[in-house]
Tab-separated table of C-alpha atoms in Angstrom:
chain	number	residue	atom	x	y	z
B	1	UNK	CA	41.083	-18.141	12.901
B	2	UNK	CA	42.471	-21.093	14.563
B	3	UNK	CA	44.707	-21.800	11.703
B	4	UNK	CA	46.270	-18.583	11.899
B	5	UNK	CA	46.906	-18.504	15.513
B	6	UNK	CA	48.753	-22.050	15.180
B	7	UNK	CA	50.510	-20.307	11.607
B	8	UNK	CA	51.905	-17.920	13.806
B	9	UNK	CA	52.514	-19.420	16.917
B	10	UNK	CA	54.621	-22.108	14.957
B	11	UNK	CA	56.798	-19.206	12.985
B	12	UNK	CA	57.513	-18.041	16.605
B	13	UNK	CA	58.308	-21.547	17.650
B	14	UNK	CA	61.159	-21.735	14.666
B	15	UNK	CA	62.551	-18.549	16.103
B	16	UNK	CA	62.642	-19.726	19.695
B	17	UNK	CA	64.762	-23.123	18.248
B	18	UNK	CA	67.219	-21.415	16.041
B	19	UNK	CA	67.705	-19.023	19.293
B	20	UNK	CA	67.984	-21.879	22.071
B	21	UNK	CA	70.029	-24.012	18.842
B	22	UNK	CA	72.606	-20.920	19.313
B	23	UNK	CA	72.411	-21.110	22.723
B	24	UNK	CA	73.556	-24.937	22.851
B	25	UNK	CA	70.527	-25.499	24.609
B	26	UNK	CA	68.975	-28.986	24.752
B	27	UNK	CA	65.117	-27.929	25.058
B	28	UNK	CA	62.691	-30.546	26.660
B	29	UNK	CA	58.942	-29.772	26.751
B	30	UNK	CA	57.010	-31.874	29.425
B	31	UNK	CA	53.512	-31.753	28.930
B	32	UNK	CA	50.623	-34.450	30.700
B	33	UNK	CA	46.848	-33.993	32.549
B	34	UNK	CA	46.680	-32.442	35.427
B	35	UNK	CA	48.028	-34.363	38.502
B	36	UNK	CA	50.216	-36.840	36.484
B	37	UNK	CA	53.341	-35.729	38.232
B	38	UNK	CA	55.285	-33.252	36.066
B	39	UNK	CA	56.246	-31.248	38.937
B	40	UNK	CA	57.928	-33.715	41.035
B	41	UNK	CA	59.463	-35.695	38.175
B	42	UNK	CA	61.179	-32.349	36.872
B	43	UNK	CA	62.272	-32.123	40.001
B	44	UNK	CA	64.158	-35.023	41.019
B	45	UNK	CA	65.444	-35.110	37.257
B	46	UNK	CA	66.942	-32.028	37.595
B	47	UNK	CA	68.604	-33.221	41.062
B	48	UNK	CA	69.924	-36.020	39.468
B	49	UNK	CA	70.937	-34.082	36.247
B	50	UNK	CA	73.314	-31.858	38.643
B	51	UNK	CA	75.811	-30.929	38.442
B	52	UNK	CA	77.150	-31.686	35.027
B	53	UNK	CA	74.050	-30.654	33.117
B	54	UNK	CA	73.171	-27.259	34.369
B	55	UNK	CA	69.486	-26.721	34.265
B	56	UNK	CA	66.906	-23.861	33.706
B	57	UNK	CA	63.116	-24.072	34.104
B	58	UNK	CA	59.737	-22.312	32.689
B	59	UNK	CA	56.859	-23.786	34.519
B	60	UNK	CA	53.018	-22.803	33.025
B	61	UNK	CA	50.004	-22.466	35.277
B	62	UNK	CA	46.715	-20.840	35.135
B	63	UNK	CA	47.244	-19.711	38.916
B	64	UNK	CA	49.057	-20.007	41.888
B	65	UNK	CA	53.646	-20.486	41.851
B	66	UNK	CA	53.013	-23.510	43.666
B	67	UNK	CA	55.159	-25.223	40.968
B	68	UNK	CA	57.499	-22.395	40.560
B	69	UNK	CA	58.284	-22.600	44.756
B	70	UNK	CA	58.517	-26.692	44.646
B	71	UNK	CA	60.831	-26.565	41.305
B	72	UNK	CA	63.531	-24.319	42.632
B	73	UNK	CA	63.729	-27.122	45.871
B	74	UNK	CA	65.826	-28.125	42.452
B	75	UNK	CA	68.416	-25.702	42.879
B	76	UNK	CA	67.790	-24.526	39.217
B	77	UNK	CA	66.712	-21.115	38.387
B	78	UNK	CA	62.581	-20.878	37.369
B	79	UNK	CA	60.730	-18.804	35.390
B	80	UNK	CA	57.046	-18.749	36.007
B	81	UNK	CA	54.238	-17.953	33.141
B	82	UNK	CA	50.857	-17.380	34.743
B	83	UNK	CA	48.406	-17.900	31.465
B	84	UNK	CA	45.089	-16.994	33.734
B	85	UNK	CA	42.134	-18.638	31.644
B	86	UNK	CA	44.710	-19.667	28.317
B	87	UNK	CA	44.770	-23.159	28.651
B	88	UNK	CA	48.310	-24.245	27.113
B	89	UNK	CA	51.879	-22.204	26.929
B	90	UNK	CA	52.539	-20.858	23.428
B	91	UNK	CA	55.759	-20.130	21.712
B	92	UNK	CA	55.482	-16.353	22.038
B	93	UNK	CA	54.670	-16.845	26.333
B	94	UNK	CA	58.257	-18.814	26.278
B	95	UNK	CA	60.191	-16.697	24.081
B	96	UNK	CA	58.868	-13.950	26.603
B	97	UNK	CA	59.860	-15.917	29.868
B	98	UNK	CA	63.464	-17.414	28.661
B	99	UNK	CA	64.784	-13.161	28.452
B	100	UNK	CA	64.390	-13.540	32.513
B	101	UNK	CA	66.482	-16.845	32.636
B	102	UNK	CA	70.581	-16.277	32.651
B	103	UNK	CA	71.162	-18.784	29.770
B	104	UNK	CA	75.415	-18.483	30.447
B	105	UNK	CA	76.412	-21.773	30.790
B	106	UNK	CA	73.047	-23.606	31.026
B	107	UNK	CA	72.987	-27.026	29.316
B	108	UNK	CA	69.191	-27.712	29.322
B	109	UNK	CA	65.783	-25.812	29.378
B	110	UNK	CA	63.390	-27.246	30.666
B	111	UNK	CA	59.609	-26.690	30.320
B	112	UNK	CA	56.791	-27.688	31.980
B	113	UNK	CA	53.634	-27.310	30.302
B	114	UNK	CA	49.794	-26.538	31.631
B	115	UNK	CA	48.615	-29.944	32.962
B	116	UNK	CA	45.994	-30.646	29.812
B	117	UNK	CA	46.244	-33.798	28.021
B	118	UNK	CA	44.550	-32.306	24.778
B	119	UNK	CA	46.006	-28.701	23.821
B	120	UNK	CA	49.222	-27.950	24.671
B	121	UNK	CA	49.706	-30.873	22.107
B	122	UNK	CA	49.036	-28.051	18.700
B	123	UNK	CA	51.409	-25.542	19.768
B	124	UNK	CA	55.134	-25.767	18.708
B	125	UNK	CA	57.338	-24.104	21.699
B	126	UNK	CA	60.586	-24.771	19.780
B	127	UNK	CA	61.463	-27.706	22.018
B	128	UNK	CA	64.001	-30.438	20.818
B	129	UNK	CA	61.847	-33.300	22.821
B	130	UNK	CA	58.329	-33.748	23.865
B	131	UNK	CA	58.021	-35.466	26.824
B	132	UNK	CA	54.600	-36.903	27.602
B	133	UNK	CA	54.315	-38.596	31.183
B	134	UNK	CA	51.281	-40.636	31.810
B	135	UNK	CA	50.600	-42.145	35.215
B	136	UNK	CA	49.787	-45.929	36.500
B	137	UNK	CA	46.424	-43.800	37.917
B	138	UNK	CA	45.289	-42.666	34.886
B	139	UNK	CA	44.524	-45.898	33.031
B	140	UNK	CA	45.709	-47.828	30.353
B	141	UNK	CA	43.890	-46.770	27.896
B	142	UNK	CA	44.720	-42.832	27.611
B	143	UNK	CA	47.245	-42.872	24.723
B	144	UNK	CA	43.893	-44.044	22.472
B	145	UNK	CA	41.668	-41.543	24.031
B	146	UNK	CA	43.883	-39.186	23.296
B	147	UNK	CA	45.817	-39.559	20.598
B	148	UNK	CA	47.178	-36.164	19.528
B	149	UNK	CA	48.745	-35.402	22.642
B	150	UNK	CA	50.898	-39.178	22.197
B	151	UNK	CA	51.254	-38.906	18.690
B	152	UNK	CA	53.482	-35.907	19.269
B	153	UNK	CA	55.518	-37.685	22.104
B	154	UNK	CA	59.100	-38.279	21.128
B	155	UNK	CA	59.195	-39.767	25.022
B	156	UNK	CA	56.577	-41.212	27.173
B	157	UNK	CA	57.287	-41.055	31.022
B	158	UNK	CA	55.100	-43.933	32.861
B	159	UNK	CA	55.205	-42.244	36.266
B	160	UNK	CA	54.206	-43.288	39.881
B	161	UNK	CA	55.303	-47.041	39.004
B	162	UNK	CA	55.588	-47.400	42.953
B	163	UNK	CA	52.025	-47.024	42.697
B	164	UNK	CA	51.383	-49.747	40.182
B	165	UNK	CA	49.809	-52.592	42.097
B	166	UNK	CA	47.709	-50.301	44.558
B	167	UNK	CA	45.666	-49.304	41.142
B	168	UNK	CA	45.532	-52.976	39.685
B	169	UNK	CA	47.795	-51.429	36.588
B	170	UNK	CA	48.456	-53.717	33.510
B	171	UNK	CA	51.737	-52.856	32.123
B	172	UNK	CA	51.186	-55.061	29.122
B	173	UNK	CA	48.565	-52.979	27.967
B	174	UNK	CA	49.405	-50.060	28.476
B	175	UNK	CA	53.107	-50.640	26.731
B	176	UNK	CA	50.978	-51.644	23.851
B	177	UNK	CA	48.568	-48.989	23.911
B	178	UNK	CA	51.678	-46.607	23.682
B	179	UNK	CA	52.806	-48.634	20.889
B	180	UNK	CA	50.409	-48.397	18.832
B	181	UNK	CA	50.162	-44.268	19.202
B	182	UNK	CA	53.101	-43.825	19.756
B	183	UNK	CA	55.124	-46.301	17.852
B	184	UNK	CA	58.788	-44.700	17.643
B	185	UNK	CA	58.647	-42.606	21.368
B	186	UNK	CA	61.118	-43.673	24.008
B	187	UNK	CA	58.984	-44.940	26.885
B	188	UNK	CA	60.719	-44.827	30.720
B	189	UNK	CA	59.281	-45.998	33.319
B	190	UNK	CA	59.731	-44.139	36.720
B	191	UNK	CA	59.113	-43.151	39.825
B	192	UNK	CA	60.667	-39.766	41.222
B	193	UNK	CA	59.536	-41.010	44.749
B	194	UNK	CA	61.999	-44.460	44.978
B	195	UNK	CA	64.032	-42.697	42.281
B	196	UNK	CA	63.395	-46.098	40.269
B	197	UNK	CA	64.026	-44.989	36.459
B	198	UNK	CA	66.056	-42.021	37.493
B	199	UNK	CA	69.423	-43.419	36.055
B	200	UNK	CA	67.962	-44.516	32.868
B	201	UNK	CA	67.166	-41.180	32.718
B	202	UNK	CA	69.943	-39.597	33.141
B	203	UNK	CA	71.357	-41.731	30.275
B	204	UNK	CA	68.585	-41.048	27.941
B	205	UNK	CA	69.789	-36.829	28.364
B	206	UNK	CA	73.200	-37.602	28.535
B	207	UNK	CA	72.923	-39.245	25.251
B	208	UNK	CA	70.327	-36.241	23.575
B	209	UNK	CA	72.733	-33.859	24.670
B	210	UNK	CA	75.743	-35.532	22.727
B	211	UNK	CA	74.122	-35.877	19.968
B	212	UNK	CA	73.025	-32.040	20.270
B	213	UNK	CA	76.712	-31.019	20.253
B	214	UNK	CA	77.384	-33.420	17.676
B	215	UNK	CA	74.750	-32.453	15.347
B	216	UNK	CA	76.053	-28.671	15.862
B	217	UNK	CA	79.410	-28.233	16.541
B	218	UNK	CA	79.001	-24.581	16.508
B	219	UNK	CA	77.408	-24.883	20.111
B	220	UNK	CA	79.500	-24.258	23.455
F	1	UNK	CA	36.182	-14.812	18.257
F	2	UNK	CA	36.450	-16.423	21.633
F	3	UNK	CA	33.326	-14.218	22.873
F	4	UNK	CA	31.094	-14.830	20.203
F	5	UNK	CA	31.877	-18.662	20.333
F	6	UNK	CA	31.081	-18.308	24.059
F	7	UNK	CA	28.129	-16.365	23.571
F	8	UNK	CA	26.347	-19.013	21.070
F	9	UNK	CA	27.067	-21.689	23.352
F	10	UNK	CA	25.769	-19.595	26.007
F	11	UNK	CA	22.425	-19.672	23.981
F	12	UNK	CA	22.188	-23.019	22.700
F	13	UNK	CA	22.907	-24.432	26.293
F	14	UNK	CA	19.822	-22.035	27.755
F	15	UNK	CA	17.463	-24.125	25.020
F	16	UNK	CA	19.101	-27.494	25.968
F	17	UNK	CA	18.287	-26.764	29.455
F	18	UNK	CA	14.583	-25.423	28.678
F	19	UNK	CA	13.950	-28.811	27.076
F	20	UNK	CA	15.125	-30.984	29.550
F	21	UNK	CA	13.014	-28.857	32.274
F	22	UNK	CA	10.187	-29.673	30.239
F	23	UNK	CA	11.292	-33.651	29.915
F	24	UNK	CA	11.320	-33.386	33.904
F	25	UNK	CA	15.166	-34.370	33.399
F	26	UNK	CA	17.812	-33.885	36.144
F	27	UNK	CA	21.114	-33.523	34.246
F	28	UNK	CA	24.383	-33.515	35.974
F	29	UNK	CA	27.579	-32.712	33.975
F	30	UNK	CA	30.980	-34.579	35.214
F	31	UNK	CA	34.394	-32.921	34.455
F	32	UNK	CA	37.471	-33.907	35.289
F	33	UNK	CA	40.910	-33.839	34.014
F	34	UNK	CA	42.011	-37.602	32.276
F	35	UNK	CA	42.431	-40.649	34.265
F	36	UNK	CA	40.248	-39.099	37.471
F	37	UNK	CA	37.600	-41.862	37.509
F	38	UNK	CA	34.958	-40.160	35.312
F	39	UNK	CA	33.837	-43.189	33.598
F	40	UNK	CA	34.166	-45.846	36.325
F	41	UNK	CA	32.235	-43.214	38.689
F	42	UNK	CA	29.445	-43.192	36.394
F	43	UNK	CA	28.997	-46.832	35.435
F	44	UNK	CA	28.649	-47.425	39.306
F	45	UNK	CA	26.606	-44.264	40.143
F	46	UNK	CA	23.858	-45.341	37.604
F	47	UNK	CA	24.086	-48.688	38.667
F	48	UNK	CA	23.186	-47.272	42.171
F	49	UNK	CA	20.882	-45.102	40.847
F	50	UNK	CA	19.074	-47.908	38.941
F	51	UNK	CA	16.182	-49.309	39.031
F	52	UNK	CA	14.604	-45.725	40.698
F	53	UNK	CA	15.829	-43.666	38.967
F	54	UNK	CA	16.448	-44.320	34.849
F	55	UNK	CA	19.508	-42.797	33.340
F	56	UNK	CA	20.593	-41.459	29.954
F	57	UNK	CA	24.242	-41.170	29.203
F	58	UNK	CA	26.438	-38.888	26.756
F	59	UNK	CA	29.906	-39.297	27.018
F	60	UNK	CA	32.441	-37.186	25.084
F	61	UNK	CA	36.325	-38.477	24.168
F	62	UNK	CA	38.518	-37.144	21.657
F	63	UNK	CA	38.613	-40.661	20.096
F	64	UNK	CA	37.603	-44.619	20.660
F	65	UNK	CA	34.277	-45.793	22.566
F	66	UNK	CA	35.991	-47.103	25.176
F	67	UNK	CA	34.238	-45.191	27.691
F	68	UNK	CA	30.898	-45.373	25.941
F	69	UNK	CA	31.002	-49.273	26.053
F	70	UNK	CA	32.294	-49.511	29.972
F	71	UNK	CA	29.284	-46.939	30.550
F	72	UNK	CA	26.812	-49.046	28.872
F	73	UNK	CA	27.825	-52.274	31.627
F	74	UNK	CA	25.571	-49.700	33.689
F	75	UNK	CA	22.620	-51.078	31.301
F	76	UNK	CA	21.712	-47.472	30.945
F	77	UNK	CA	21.622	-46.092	27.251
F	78	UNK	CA	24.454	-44.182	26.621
F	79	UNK	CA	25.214	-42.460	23.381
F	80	UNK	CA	29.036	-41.024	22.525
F	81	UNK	CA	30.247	-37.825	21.294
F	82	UNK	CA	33.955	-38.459	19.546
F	83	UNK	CA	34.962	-34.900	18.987
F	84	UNK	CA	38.183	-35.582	17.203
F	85	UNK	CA	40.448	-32.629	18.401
F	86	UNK	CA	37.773	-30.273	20.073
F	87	UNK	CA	38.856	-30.032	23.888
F	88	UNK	CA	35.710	-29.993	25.690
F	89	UNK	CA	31.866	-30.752	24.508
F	90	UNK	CA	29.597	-27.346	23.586
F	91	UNK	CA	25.997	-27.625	24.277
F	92	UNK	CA	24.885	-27.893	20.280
F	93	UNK	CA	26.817	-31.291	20.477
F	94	UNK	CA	24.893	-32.357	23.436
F	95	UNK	CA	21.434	-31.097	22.013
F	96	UNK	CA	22.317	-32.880	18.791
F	97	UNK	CA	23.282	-36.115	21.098
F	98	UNK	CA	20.186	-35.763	23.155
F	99	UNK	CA	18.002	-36.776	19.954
F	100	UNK	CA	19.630	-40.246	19.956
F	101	UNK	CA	18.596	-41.064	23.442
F	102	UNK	CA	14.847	-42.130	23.949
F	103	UNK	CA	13.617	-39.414	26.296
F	104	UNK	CA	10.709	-41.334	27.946
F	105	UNK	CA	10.506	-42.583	30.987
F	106	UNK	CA	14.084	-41.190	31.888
F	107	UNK	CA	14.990	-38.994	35.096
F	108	UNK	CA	18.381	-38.302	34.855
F	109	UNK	CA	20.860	-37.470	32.165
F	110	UNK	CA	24.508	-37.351	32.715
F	111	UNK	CA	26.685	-36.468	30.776
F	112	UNK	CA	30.794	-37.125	31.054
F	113	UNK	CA	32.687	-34.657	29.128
F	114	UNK	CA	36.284	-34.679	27.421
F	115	UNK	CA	38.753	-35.278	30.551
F	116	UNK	CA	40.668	-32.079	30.547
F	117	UNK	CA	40.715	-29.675	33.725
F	118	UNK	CA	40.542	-26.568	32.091
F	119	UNK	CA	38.114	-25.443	28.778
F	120	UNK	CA	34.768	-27.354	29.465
F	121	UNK	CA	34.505	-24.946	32.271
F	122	UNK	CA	33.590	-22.413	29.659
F	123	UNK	CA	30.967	-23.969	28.147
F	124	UNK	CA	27.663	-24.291	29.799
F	125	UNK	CA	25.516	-27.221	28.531
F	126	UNK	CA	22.506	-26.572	29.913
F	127	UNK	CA	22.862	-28.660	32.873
F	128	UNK	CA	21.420	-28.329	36.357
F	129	UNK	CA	23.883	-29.817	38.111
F	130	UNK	CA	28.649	-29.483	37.148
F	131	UNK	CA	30.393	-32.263	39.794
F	132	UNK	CA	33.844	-31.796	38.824
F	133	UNK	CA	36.088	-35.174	39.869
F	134	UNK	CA	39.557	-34.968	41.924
F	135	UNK	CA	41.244	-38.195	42.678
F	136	UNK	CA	43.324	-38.629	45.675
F	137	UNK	CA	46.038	-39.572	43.185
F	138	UNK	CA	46.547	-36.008	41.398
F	139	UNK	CA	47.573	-33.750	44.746
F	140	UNK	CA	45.557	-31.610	47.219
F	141	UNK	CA	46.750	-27.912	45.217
F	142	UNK	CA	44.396	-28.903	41.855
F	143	UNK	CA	41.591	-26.299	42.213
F	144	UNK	CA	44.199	-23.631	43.746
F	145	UNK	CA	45.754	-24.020	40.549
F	146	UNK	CA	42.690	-24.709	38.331
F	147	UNK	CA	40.231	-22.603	39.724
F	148	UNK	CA	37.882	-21.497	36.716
F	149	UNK	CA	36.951	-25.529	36.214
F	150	UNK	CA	36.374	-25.607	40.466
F	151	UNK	CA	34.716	-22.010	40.744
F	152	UNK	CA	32.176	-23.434	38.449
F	153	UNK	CA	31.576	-26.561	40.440
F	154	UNK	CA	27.718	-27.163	42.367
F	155	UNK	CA	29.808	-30.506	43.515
F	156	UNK	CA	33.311	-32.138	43.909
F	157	UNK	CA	33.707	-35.919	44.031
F	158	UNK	CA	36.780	-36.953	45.494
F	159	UNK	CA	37.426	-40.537	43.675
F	160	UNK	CA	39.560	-43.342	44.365
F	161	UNK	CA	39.653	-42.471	48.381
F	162	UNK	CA	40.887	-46.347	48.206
F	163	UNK	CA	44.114	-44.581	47.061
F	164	UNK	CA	44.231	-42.609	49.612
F	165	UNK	CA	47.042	-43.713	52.093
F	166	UNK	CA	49.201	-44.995	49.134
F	167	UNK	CA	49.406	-41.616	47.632
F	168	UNK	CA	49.862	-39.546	51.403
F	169	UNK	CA	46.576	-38.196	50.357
F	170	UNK	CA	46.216	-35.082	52.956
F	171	UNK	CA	42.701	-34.794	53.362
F	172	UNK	CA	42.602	-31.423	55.227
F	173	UNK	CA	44.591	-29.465	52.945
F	174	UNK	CA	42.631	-31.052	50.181
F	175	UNK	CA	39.419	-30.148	51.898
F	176	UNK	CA	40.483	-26.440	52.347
F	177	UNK	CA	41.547	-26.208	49.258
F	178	UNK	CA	38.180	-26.965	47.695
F	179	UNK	CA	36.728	-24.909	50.501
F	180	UNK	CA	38.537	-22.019	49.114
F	181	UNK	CA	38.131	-22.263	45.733
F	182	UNK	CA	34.648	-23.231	46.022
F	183	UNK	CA	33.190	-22.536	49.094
F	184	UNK	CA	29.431	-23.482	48.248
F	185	UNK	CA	29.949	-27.168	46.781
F	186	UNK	CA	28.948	-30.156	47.890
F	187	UNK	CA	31.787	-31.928	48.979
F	188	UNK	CA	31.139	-36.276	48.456
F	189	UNK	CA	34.387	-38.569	49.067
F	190	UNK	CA	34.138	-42.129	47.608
F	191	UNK	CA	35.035	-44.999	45.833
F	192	UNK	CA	33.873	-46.610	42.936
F	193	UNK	CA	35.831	-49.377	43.637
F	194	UNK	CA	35.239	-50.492	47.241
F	195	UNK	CA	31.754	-48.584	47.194
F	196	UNK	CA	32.639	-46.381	49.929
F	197	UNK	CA	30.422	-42.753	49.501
F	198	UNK	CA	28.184	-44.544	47.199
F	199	UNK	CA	24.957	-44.545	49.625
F	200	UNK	CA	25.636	-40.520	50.406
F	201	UNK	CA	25.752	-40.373	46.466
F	202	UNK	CA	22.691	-41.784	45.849
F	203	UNK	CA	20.710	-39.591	48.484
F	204	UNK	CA	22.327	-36.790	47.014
F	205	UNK	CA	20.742	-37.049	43.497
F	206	UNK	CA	17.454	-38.115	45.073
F	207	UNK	CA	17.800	-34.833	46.928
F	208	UNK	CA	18.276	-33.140	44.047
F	209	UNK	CA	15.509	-34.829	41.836
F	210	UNK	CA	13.238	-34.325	44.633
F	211	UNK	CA	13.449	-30.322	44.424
F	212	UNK	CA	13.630	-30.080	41.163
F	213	UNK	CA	9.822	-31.809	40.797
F	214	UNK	CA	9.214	-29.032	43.373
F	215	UNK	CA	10.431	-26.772	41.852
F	216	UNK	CA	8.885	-27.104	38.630
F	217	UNK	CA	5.516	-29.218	39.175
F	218	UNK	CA	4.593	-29.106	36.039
F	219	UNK	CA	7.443	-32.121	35.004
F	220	UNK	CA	6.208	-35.527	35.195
């Protein structure tokens, strides 16, 4: 049963990439536990993405558009996808939501998953990157406790490094920790509150989205 | 699928909680998402518990025994669940778990399931007591926007209150939150760390203990 919703959910996940591929889109999938700072993070990336990479966003919560209201502070247009009780965003909830986002001229999509560090990490939304952010609060040791959700990262985000000494947080370890998991993921380290990490951010897209319009030429 | 899933756990949790009535156990099940202070909470709350009142663990991660060796510095037994990719613990786990732990003598059993904010709220495990954790680092809106997992909650445990001024922690909106989403729990700030809502903890659970051997005499 399981196998057959993941069967089909990742058929639906090679039709949302071939359709965002055509769309030049560079497709980023941020997913993380609750609380780990997805929301703000989007949003001061997509501040400093502006204006040359032209942004849209689908943002997944049980309940509430309290991330929907706080991402458009961004300037970039949101979609919000309310799953209720479903615990993750699948590829069919995102190939839904992206017909109510304008795609004319956008550059990137970005996605914010449903704050779970465990299932979000089995479903395929047709994303070019997964983007895994992990706070200096959460401890050092999360990429071994849960090693799925890392294993999939093709970046890891260390966020709230302004709050690394308050919460006694060893960097060694946890850079080693990811290492280990996660052995060929980009790791940044940031904070979207001093904006340290921002720039090497903005690099690290700049750069994906060359190599986007390199790989297919075909794209605007 | 999902119903019938539900429904079995639904049954085995009523027996798991029939047998530790007749044990005369108080159990208390702690969910929170990853990184909230689940395990550290623990280790310190038995220690504060101890020597009155003699604690089982059962801890549940995804992968390693990390937590299950940092709960055992408690000196309490503690026995560990890994359940690979499952998402939360289900109560025949925890009924299969309970057969490691030596029964006699023991008061309290808690049990820390898989850190993730939204599926173990849908499976009973035949516990008396669900404190659900919410760190001062993850923002006051959690249980607006997870409110099955904080619906279901008898009490919330605010952790790392240390934290609190580093993060702009807004206590009232946090509060009211909560209040909303679960207007009936017992509300307990602390910190494992400095020790700060420990004593209010520990009267708590004697609270509790105390009415349960009221409530059901025949327990030892």
């Amino acid at each position: 049963m399981r196998r057959a919703i993941l069967d089909k959910n990742d058929r639906l996940a090679e039709r949302n990439r071939g359709y965002f591929r055509a769309r030049g889109l560079l497709v980023l999938n941020f997913l993380s536990s609750p609380g780990s700072g997805k929301t703000t993070f989007i949003r001061e990336a997509v501040k400093t993405l502006q204006p040359e990479f032209k942004t849209g966003v689908i943002v997944g919560d049980l309940a509430t558009d309290n991330d929907a209201q706080r991402l458009r502070e961004s300037g970039a247009p949101v979609v919000q996808i309310t799953t209720g009780t479903v615990c993750h965003l699948e590829a069919e909830m995102v190939g839904r939501a992206v017909k109510q986002l304008d795609l004319n001229g956008l550059d990137l999509l970005v996605i914010e998953n449903v704050g779970n560090l465990v299932c979000p990490a089995s479903y395929d939304l047709g994303e070019d990157l997964r983007i895994v952010l992990l706070s200096v609060t959460e401890g050092e040791d999360k990429p071994l406790k849960y090693p799925p959700m890392f294993q999939s990262a093709d970046v890891v985000i260390i966020s709230k490094i302004d709050l690394a000494q308050a919460c006694n947080y060893d960097r060694e370890t946890a850079l080693a920790n990811i290492r280990r998991v996660a052995p060929k993921a980009r790791v940044l380290e940031t904070s979207a509150k001093t904006g340290q990490g921002m720039d090497a951010w903005r690099e690290f897209v700049a750069q994906q989205h060359q190599e986007r319009k390199a790989r297919d030429p075909l794209c605007p």
